[in-house]
Coordinates of C-alpha atoms in Angstrom, one line a residue:
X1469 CA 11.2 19.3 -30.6
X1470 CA 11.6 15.4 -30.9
X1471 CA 13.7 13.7 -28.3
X1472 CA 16.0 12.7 -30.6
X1473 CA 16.8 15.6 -31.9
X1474 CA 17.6 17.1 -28.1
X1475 CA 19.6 13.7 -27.7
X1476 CA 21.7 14.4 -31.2
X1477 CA 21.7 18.5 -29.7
X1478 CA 23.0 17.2 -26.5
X1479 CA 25.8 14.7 -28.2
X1480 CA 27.0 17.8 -30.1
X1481 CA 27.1 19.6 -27.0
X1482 CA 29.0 17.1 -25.0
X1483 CA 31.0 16.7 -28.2
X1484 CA 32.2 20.6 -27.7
X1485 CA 32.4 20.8 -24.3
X1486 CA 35.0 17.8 -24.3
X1487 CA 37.2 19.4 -27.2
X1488 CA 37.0 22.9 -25.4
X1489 CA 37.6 21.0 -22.2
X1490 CA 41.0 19.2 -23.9
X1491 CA 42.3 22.6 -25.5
X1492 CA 42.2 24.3 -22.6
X1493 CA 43.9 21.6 -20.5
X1494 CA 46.8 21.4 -23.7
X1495 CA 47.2 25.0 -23.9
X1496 CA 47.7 25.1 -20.0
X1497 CA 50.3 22.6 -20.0
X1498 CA 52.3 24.1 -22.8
X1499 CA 52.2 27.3 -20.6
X1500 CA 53.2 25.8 -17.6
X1501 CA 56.6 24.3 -19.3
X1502 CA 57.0 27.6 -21.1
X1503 CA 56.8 29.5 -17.7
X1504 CA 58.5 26.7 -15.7
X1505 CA 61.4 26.2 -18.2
X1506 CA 61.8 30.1 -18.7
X1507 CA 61.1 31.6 -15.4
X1508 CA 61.5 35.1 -17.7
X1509 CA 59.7 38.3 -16.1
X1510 CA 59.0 41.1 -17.8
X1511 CA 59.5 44.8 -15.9
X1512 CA 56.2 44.7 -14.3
X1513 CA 57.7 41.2 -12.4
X1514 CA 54.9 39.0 -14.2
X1515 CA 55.5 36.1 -16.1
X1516 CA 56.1 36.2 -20.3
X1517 CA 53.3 35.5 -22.0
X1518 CA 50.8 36.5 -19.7
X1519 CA 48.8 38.4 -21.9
X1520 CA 49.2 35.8 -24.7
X1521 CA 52.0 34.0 -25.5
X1522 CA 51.7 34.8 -29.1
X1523 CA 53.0 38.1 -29.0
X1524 CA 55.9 38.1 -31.5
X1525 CA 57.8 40.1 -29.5
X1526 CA 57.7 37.8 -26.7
X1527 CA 58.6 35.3 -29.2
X1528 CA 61.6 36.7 -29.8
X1529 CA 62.8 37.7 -27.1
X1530 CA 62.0 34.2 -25.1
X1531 CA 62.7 32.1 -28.0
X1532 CA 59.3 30.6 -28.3
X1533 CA 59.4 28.2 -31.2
X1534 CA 56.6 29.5 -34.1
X1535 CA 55.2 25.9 -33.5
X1536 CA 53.9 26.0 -30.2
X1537 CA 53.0 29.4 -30.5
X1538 CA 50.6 28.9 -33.2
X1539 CA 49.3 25.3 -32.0
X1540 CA 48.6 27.6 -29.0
X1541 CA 46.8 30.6 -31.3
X1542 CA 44.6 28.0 -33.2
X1543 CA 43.5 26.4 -30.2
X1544 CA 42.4 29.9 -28.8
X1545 CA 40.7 30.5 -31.7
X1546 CA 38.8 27.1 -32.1
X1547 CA 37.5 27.6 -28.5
X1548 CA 36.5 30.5 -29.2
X1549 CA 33.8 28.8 -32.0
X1550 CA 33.1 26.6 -30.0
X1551 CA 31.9 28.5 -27.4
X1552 CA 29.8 30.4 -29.0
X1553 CA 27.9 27.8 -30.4
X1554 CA 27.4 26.0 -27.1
X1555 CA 26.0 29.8 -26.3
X1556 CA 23.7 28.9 -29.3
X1557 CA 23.0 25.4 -27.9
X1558 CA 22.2 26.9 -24.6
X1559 CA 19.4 29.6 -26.6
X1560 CA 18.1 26.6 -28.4
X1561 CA 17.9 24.9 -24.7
X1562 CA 16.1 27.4 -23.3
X1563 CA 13.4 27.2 -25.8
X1564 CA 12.4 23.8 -24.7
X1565 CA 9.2 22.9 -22.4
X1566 CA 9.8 21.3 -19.1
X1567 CA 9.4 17.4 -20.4
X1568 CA 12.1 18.2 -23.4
X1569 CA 14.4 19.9 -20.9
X1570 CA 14.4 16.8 -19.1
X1571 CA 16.2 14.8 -21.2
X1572 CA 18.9 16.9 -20.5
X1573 CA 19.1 15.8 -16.7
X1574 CA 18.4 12.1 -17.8
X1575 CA 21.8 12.5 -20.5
X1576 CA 23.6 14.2 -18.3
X1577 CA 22.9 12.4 -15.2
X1578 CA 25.5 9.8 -16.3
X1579 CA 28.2 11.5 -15.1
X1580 CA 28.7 14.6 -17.4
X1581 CA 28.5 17.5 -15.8
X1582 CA 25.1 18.4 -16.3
X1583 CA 24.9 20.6 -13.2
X1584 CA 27.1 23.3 -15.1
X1585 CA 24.9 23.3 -17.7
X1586 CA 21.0 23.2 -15.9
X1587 CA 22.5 26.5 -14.0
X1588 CA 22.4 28.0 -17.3
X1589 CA 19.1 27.0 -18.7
X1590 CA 16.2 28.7 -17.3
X1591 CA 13.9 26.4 -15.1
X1592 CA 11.1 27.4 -12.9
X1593 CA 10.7 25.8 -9.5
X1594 CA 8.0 23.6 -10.6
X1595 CA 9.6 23.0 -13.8
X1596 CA 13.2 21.9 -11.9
X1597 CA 10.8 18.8 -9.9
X1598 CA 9.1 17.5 -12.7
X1599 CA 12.6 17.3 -14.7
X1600 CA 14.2 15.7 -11.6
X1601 CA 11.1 13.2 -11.8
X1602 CA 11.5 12.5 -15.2
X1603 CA 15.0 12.1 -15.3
X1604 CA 14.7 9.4 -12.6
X1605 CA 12.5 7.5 -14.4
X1606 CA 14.5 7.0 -16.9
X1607 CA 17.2 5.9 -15.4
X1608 CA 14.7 3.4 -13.5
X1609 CA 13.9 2.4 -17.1
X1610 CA 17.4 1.8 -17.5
X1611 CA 17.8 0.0 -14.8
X1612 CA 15.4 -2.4 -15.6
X1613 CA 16.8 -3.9 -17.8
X1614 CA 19.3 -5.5 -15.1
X1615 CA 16.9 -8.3 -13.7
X1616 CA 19.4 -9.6 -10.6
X1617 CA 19.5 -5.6 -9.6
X1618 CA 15.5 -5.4 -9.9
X1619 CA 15.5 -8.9 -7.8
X1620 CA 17.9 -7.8 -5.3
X1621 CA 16.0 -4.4 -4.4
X1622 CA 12.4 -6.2 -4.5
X1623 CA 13.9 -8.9 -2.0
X1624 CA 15.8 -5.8 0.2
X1625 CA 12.2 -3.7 -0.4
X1626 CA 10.4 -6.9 1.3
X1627 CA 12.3 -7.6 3.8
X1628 CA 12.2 -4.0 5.5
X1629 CA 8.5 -4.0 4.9
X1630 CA 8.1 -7.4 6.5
X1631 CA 10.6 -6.8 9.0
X1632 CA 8.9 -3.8 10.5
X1633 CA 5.6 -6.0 10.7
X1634 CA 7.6 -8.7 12.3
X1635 CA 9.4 -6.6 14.7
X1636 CA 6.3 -4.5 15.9
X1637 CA 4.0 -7.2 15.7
X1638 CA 5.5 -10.5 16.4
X1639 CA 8.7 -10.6 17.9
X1640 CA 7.8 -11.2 20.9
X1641 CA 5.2 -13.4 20.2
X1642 CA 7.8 -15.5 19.0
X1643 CA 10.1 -14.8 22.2
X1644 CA 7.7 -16.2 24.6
X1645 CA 6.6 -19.3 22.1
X1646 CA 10.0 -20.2 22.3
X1647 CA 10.4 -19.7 26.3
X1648 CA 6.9 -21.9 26.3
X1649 CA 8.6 -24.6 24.2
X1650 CA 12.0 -24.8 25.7
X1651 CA 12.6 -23.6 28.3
X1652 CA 14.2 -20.3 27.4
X1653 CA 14.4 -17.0 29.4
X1654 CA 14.6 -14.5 26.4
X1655 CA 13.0 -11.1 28.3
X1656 CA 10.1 -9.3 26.1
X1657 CA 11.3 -6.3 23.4
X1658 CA 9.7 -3.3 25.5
X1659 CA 8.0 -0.4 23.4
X1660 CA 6.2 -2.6 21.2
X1661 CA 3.5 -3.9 23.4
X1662 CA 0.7 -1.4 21.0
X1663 CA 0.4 -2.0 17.9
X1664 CA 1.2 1.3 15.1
X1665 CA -2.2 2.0 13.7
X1666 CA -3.1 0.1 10.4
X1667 CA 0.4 -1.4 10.6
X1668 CA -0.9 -4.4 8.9
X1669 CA -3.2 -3.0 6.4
X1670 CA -0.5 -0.4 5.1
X1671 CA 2.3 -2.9 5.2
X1672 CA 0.1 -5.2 2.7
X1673 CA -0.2 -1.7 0.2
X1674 CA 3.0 -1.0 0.4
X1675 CA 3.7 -5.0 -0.8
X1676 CA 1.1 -4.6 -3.5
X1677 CA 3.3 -1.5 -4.8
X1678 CA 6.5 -3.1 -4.6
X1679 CA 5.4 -6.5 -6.4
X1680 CA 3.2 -4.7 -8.8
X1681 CA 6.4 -2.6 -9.4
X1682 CA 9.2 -5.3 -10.3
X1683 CA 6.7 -7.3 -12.2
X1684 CA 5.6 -4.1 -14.8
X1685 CA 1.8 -4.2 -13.7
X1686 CA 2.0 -0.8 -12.6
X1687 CA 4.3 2.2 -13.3
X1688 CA 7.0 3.4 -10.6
X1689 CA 5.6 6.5 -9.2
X1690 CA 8.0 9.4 -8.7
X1691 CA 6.3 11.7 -6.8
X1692 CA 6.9 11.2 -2.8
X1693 CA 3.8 13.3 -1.9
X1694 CA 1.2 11.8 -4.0
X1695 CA 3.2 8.0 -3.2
X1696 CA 2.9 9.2 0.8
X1697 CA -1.0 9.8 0.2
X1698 CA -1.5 6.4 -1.2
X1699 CA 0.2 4.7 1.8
X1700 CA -1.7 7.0 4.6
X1701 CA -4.7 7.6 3.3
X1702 CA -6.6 7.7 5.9
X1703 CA -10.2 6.9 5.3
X1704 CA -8.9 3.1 4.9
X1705 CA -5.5 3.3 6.7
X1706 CA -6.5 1.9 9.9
X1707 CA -9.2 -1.2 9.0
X1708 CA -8.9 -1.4 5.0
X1709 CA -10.1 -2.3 2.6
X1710 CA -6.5 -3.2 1.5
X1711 CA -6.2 -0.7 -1.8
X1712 CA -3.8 -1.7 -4.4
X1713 CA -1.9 1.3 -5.5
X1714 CA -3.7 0.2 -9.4
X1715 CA -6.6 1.0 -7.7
X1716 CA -6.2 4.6 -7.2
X1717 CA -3.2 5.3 -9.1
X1718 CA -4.9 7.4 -11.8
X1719 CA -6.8 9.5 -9.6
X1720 CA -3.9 10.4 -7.5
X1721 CA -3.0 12.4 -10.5
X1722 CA -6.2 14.3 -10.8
X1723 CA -5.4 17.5 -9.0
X1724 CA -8.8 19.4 -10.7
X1725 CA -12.3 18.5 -11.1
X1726 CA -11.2 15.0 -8.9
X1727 CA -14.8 15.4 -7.0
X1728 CA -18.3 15.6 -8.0
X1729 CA -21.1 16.1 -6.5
X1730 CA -22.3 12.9 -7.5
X1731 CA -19.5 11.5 -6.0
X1732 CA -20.0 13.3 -2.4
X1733 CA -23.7 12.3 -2.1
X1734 CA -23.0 8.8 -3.1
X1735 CA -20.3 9.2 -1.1
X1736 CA -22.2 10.6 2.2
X1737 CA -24.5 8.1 1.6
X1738 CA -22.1 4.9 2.3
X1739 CA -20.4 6.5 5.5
X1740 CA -24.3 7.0 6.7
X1741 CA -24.7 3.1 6.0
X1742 CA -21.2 2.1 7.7
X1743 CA -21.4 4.3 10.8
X1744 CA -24.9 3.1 11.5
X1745 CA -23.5 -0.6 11.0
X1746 CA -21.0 0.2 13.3
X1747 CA -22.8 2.7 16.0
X1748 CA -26.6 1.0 15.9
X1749 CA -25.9 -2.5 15.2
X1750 CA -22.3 -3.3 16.2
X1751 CA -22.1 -1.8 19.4
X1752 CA -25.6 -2.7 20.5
X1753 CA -25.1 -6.6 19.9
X1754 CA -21.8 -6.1 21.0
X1755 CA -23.0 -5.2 24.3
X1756 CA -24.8 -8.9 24.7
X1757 CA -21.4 -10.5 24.9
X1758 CA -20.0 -8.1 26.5
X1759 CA -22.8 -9.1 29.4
X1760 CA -21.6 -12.6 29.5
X1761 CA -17.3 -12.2 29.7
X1762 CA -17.6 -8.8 30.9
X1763 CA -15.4 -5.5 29.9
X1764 CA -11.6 -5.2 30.1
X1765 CA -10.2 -3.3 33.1
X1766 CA -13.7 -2.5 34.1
X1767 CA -14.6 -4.9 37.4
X1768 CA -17.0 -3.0 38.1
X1769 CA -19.4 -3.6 35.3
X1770 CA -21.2 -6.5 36.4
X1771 CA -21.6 -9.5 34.0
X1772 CA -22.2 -13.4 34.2
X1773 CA -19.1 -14.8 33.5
X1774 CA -18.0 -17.0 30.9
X1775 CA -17.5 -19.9 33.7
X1776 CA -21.7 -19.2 34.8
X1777 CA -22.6 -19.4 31.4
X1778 CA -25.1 -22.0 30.4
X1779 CA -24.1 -23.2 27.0
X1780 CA -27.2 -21.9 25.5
X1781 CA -26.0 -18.8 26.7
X1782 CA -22.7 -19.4 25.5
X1783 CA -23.9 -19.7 21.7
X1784 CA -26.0 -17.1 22.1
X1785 CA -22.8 -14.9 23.1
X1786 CA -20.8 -16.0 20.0
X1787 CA -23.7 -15.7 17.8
X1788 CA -23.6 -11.8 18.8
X1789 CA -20.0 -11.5 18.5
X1790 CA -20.2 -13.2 15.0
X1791 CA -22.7 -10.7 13.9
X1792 CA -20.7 -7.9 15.8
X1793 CA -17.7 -8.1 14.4
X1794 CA -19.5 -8.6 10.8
X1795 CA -21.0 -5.3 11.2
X1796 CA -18.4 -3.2 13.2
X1797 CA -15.5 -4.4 10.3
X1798 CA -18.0 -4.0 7.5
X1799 CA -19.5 -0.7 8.9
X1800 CA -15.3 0.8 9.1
X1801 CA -15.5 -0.7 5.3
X1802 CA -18.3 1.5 4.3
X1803 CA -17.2 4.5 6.1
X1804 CA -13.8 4.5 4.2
X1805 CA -15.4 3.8 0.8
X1806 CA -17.5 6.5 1.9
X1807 CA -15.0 8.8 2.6
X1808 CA -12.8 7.9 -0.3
X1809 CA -15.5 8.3 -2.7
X1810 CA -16.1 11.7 -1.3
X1811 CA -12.4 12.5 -2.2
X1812 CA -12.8 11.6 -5.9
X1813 CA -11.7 7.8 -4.8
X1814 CA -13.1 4.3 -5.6
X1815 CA -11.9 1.9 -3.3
X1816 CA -12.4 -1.7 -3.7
X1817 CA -15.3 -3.3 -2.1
X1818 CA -14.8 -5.6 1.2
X1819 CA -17.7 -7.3 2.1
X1820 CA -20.7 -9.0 0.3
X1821 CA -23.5 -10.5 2.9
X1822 CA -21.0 -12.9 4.0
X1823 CA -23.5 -15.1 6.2
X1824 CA -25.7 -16.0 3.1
X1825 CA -22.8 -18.2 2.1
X1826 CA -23.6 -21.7 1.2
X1827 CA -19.9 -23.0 1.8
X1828 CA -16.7 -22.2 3.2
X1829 CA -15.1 -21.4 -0.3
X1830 CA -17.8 -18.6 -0.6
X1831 CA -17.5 -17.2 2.8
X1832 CA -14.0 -16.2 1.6
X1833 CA -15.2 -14.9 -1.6
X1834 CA -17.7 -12.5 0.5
X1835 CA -15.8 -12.0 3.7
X1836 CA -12.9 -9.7 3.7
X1837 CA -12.3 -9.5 0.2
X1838 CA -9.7 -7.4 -0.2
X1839 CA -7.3 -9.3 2.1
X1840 CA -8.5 -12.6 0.2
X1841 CA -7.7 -11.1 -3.3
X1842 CA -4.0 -10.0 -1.9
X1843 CA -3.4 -13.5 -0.8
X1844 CA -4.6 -15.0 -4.1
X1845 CA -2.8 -12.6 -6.1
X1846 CA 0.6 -12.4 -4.2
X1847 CA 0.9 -15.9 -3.0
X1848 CA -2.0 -18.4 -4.0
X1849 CA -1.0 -17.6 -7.6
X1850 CA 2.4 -17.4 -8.0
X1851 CA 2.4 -20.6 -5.8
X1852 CA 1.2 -22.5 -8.7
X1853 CA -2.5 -21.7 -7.7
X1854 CA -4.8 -24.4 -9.1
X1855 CA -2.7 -25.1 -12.2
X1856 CA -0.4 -28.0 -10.9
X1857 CA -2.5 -30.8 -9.6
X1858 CA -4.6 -31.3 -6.5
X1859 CA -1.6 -32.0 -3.8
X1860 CA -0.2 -28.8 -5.1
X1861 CA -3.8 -26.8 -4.8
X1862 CA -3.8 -28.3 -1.1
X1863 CA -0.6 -27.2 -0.7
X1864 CA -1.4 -23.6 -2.1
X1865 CA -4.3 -23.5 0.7
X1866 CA -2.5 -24.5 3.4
X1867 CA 0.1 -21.4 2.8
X1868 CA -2.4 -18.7 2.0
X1869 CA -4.7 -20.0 5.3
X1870 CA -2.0 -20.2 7.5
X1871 CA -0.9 -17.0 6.6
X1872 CA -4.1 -15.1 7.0
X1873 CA -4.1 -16.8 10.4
X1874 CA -0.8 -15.1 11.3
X1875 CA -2.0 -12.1 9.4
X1876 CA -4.8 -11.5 12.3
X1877 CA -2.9 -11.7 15.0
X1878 CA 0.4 -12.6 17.2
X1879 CA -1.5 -15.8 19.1
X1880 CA -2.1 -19.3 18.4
X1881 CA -5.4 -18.9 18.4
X1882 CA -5.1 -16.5 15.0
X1883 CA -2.9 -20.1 14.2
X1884 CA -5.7 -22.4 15.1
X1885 CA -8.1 -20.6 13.6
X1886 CA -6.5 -20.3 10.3
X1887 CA -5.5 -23.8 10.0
X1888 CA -8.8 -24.6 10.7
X1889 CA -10.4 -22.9 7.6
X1890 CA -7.5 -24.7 5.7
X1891 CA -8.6 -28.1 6.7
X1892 CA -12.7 -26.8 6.0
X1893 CA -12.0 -25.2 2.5
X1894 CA -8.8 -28.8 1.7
X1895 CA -12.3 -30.9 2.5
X1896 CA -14.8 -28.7 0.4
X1897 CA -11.9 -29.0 -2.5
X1898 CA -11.7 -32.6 -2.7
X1899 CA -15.0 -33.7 -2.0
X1900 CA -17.2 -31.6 -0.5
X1901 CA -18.0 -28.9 -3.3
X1902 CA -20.4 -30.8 -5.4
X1903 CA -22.9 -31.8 -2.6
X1904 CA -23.0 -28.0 -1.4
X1905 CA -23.9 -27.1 -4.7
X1906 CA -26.9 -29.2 -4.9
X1907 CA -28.7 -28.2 -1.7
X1908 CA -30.6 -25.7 -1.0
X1909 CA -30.9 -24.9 2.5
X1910 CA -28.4 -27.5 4.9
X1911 CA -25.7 -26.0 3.0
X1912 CA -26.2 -22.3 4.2
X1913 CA -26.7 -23.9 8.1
X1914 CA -23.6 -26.2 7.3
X1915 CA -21.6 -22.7 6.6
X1916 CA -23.0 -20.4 9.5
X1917 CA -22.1 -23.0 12.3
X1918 CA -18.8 -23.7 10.7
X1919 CA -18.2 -20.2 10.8
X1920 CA -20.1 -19.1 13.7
X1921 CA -17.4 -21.9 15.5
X1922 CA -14.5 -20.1 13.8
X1923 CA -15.1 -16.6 15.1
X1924 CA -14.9 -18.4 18.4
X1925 CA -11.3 -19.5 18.0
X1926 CA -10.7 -16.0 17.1
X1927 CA -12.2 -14.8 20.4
X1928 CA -10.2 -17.3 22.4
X1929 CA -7.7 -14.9 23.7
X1930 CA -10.1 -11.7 24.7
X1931 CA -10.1 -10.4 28.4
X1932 CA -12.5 -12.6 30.2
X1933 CA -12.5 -15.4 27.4
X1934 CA -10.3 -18.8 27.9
X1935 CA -10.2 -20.8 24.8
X1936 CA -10.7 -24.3 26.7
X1937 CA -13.2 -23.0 28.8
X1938 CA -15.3 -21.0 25.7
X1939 CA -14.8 -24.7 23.9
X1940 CA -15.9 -26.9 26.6
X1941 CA -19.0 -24.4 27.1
X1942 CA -19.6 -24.7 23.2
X1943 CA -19.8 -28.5 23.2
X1944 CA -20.0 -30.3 26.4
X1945 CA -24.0 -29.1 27.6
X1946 CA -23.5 -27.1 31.0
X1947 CA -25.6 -25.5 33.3
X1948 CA -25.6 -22.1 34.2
X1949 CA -27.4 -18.7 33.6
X1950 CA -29.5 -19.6 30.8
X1951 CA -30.6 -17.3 28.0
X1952 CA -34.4 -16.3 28.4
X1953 CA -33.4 -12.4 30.0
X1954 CA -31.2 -12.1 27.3
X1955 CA -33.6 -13.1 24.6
X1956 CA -36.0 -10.7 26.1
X1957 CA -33.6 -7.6 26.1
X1958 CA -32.0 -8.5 22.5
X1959 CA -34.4 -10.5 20.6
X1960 CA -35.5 -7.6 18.5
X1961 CA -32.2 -6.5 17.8
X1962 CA -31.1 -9.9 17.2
X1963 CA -33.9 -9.7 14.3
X1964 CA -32.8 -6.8 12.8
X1965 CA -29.4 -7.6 12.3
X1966 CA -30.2 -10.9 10.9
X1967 CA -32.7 -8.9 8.2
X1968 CA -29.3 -6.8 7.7
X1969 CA -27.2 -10.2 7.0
X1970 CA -29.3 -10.4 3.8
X1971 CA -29.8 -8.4 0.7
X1972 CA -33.4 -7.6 1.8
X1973 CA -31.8 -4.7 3.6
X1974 CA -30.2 -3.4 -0.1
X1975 CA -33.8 -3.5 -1.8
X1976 CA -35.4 -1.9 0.8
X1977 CA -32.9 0.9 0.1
X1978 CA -33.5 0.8 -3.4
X1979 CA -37.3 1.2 -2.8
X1980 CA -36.6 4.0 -0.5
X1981 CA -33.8 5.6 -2.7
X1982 CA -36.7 6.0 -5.7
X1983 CA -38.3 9.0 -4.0
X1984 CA -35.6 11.8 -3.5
X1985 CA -37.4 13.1 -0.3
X1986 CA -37.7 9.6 1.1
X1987 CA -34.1 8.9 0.1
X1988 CA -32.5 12.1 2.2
X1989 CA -35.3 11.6 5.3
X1990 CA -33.8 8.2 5.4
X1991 CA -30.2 9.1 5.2
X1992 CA -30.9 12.0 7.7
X1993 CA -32.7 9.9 10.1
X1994 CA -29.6 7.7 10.6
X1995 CA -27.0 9.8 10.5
X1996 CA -29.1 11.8 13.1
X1997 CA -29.4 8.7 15.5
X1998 CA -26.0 7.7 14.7
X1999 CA -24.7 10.7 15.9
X2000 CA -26.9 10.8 19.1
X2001 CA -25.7 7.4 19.8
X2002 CA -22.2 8.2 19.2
X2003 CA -22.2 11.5 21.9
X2004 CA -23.9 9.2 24.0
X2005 CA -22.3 6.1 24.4
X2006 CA -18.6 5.5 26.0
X2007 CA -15.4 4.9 24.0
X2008 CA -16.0 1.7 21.3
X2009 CA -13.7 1.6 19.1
X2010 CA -13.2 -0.8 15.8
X2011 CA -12.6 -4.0 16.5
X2012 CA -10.1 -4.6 13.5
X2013 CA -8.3 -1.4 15.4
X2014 CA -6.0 -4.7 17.3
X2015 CA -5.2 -6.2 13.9

């Protein structure tokens, strides 16, 4: 059946069940004034007229005139008709499927009394959720045709969204800024000192939703289970990549057939790749910096000291924690992919060899990716993006950088360090671009130092790290302990993971991948080591974990 014809049904219906409504209010009051004006009892001590008030001898003896009496009669009578074809109505109802039953709720949702009649049309369980569902959206279709009511609950959706990120993760950053600058004594929030897990990561989804949403890129989803599983799904939930709800919107649907096999080998395969990023690579160069500021809350690890540290030594240490924290986010990257794909997902990628960059603006087009595209989507572009002039493209930058500063962390040095790829990427836009594009080799150097001196704002307020100090090490030659033993224990392994910056690494894989056997002795090999390397090593976990 069409929808319009079980709109025109449900008119006719309403139509009825008004006039049936309006007789039997008019008969009552004619019955009241007769009883009330009367008060005549027959021998059994009940009222005239009870058992109709058209009874002729009633009508005679109580004098009731023949007008009323039959206005009362006819009414009976065309309620009667009427009732019985709402019974027919209510046959007709019953013969509907789920998605035709629901236009009844989204009629009568307007303030008929619909309830009466949904208690009389059969629904299943299952069929009673997916009406509910589809009777809210449309209203929501109605309602969006109200734009300063759509604007109001995006802005109200926003700020409790933002506000639980601000409250969690920088309020009292901001309290002791503001004891720093003047003076105040405003005590610390207490309760808040851990972050919730992924807080940031799920916040930005949950954004996504809500602009994608009021701005009709995406449809409103209904469903609170399968809208739950696309904010805590948790093979991204904790380190990304940031998934927009487009992005896995369909599948979320897919209750049958969702996985492959394909899908969980190809699958398997990634979350070999990112745990042995993380386990083999990460941890071990980790472990070189770690020598030179020490470990957190263990003194009795022993370790140089950034203050010791030669400033060979020093580079050396945030040349590891560059390629560190390259492969521990990326490796978390490929594990969720990984485990996504093996649930029937695609998630976006989030890193592409980032160090082969030759400038700034492609670091950020490798790096992170998934956090960049948010920014450009959400506020680069809607700022004005590129489109209205060069102050205003400057401008642009200077938001979306200082924002992904902020982003990282509740510090200044998450400030200084985002304001510092402003000024790099502000330079590169107005002058800069052209002569990176002609080299071939200084402009791949030009970007690894730049970065390699941005990771070390970011690590400017780690246990055992002071951001003077770390700086004054950097750039005013010290002496100290230099970096020979160090060499000696890590050069291999500083090797390797320089080979794994590059694509080489990929067509090895595709070499190796050719040959089924080879293909599954590789992928068992790592996960084998992996694994022995995870039982025995202490607690590490993902760096992105504090963000």
């Amino acid at each position: 059946m069409k929808q319009e014809r079980v709109i025109a049904i449900l008119d006719f219906y309403r139509d009825i069940d008004k006039t049936v409504t309006m007789n039997e209010r008019v008969i009552r009051n004619l019955e009241d004034q007769y009883y009330s004006t009367l008060g005549a009892v027959n021998s059994d001590g009940m009222p005239h007229g009870k058992g109709g008030v058209s009874n002729p001898v009633e009508r005679v003896v109580l004098n009731i005139p023949q007008s009323v009496s039959d206005t009362i009669a006819n009414m009976r009578r065309e309620n009667e008709k009427l009732t019985a074809i709402k019974g027919e109505i209510l046959s007709e109802l019953n013969a509907l499927n789920y998605r035709e039953k629901a236009v009844i709720y989204g009629f009568y949702i307007d303030g008929l009394q619909w309830e009466r009649l949904s208690q009389r049309v059969n629904y299943s369980p299952r069929q009673c959720r997916n009406i509910r569902n589809i009777a809210l959206e449309r209203l929501a279709k109605r309602f969006e045709q109200n734009k300063t009511a759509r604007l109001i609950l995006l802005l109200i959706a926003l700020a409790g969204s933002l506000g639980m990120l601000f409250y969690f993760k920088y309020a009292n950053f901001v309290l002791s800024s503001i004891n720093a600058i003047f003076g105040a004594g405003f005590a610390p929030i207490q309760g808040i000192s851990v972050l919730p897990l992924g807080i940031s990561f799920y916040t930005f989804q949950t954004l996504s939703y809500t602009i994608d949403v009021y701005r009709r890129d995406v449809e409103t989803e209904h469903n609170i289970i399968d809208f739950g599983a696309y904010v805590v799904m948790f093979p991204q939930l904790i380190a990304g990549p940031i998934v927009k709800y487009r992005d896995v919107s369909d599948r979320l649907h897919v209750y049958k057939g969702r996985c492959e096999l394909k899908q969980i080998e190809d699958g398997m395969t990634l979350f070999t790749f990112g745990l042995a990023k993380k386990v083999l690579l990460a941890d071990a160069i980790g472990a070189l910096w770690t020598d030179i500021i020490g470990v957190a809350d263990s003194p009795s690890v022993s370790f140089v000291g950034l203050a010791n540290a030669s400033t060979p030594l020093v580079w050396l240490g945030v040349i590891a924690y560059s390629l560190q924290l390259y492969f521990d986010f990326s490796g978390y990257s490929l594990m969720g992919i990984g485990m996504g794909r093996m649930l029937g997902f695609d998630f976006p990628q989030n890193f592409n060899y980032p160090y082969i960059s030759a400038s700034i603006t492609e670091f950020w087009r490798r790096w992170h990716m998934t956090l960049s595209g948010w920014f450009r989507e959400y506020v680069y572009i809607p700022l004005g993006g590129n489109r209205k002039g060069l102050k205003r493209q400057i401008f642009n930058l200077f938001v979306v950088e200082l924002l992904t500063g902020i982003w990282h962390g509740a510090n200044w040095n998450f400030i200084c360090w985002g304001l510092y790829y402003f000024v790099l990427l502000a330079l590169e836009k107005l002058f800069l671009l052209p002569y990176l594009k002609k080299g071939r080799v200084w402009p791949h150097i030009y970007t690894l130092f730049l970065v390699v001196v941005g990771w070390a704002m970011f690590v400017g307020n780690d246990a055992g790290v002071e951001f003077g100090l770390l700086f004054r090490k950097l750039f005013i030659p010290s002496g100290g302990v230099m970096p020979l033993y160090f060499l000696r224990n890590y050069g291999v392994l500083l090797a390797v993971s320089v080979v794994c910056c590059t694509p080489l690494i990929e067509k090895l894989w595709k070499l190796l991948s050719r040959n089924a056997i080879t293909k599954a002795l590789t992928i068992l090999v790592l996960l084998t080591v992996s694994m022995a390397y995870v039982v025995g090593s202490t607690n590490s976990p993902f760096l992105y974990f504090n963000f």
